[in-house]
Short mmCIF file of C-alpha atoms in Angstrom, two decimals:
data_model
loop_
_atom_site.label_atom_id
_atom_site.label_comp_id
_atom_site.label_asym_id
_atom_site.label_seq_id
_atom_site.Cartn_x
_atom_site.Cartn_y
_atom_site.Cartn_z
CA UNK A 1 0.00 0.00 0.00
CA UNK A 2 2.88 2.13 1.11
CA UNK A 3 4.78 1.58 -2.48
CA UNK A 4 1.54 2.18 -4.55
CA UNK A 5 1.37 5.84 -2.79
CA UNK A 6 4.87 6.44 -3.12
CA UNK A 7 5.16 5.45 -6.55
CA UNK A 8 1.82 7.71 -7.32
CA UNK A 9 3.59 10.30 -5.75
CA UNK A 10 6.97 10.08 -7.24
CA UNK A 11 4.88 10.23 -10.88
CA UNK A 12 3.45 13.14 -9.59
CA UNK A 13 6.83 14.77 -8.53
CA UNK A 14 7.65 13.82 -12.12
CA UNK A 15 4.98 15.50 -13.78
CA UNK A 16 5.40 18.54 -11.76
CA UNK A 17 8.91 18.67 -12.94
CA UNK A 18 8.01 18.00 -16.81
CA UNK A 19 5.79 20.47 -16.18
CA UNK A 20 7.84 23.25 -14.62
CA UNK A 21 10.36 22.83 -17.55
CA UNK A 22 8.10 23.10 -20.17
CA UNK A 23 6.99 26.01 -18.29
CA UNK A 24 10.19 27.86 -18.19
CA UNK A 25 10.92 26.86 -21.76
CA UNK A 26 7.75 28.73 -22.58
CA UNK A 27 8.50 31.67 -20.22
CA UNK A 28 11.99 31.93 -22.09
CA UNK A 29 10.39 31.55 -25.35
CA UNK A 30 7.80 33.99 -24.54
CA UNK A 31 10.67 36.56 -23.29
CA UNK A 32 12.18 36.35 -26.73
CA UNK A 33 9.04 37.27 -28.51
CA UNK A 34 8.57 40.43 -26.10
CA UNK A 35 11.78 41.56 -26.21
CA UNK A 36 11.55 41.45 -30.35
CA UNK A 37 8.81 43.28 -30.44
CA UNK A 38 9.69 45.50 -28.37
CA UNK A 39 12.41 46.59 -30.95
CA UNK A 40 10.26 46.13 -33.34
CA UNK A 41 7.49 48.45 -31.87
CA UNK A 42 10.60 50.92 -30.99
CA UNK A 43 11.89 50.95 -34.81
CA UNK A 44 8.31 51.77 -36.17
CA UNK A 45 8.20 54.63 -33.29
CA UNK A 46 11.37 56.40 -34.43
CA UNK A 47 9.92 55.56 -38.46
CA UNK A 48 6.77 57.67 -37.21
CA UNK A 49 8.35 60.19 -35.83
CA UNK A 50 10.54 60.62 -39.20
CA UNK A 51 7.61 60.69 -41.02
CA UNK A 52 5.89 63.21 -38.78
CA UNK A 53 8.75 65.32 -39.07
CA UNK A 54 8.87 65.25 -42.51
CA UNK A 55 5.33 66.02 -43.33
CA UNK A 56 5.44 69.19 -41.14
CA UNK A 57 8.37 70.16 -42.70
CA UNK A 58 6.18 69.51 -46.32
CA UNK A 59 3.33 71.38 -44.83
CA UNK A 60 5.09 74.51 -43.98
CA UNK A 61 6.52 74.78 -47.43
CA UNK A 62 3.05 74.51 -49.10
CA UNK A 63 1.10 78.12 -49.69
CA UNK A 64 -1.65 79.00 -47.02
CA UNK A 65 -5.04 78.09 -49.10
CA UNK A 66 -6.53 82.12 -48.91
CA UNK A 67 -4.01 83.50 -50.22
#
């Protein structure tokens, strides 16, 4: 009785562990992903704020409309 409920418990302890890697590999993974797009989502900032410099830049070069 005693080995059934150890066993059950050491495939338990197993599972946890499987578990808790996979978890981690995940977490890593997920890290990764958040990390790129947080470049990502930094480089299309800056490109925005180029292009909004730009465009004021065209728009005070164009003649006022009641003129």
């Amino acid at each position: 009785m005693i080995d059934a409920e150890l066993t059950a418990l050491d495939e338990k302890i197993g599972q946890l562990v499987e578990l808790c890697q996979r978890l981690r590999a995940q977490n890593s993974e997920l890290r990764q992903k958040l990390a790129a797009l947080e470049d990502e989502n930094k480089r299309l900032r800056e490109k925005i704020t180029k292009v909004r410099t730009r465009l004021e830049g065209l728009l005070e070069k164009l003649p006022e409309g009641n003129e």
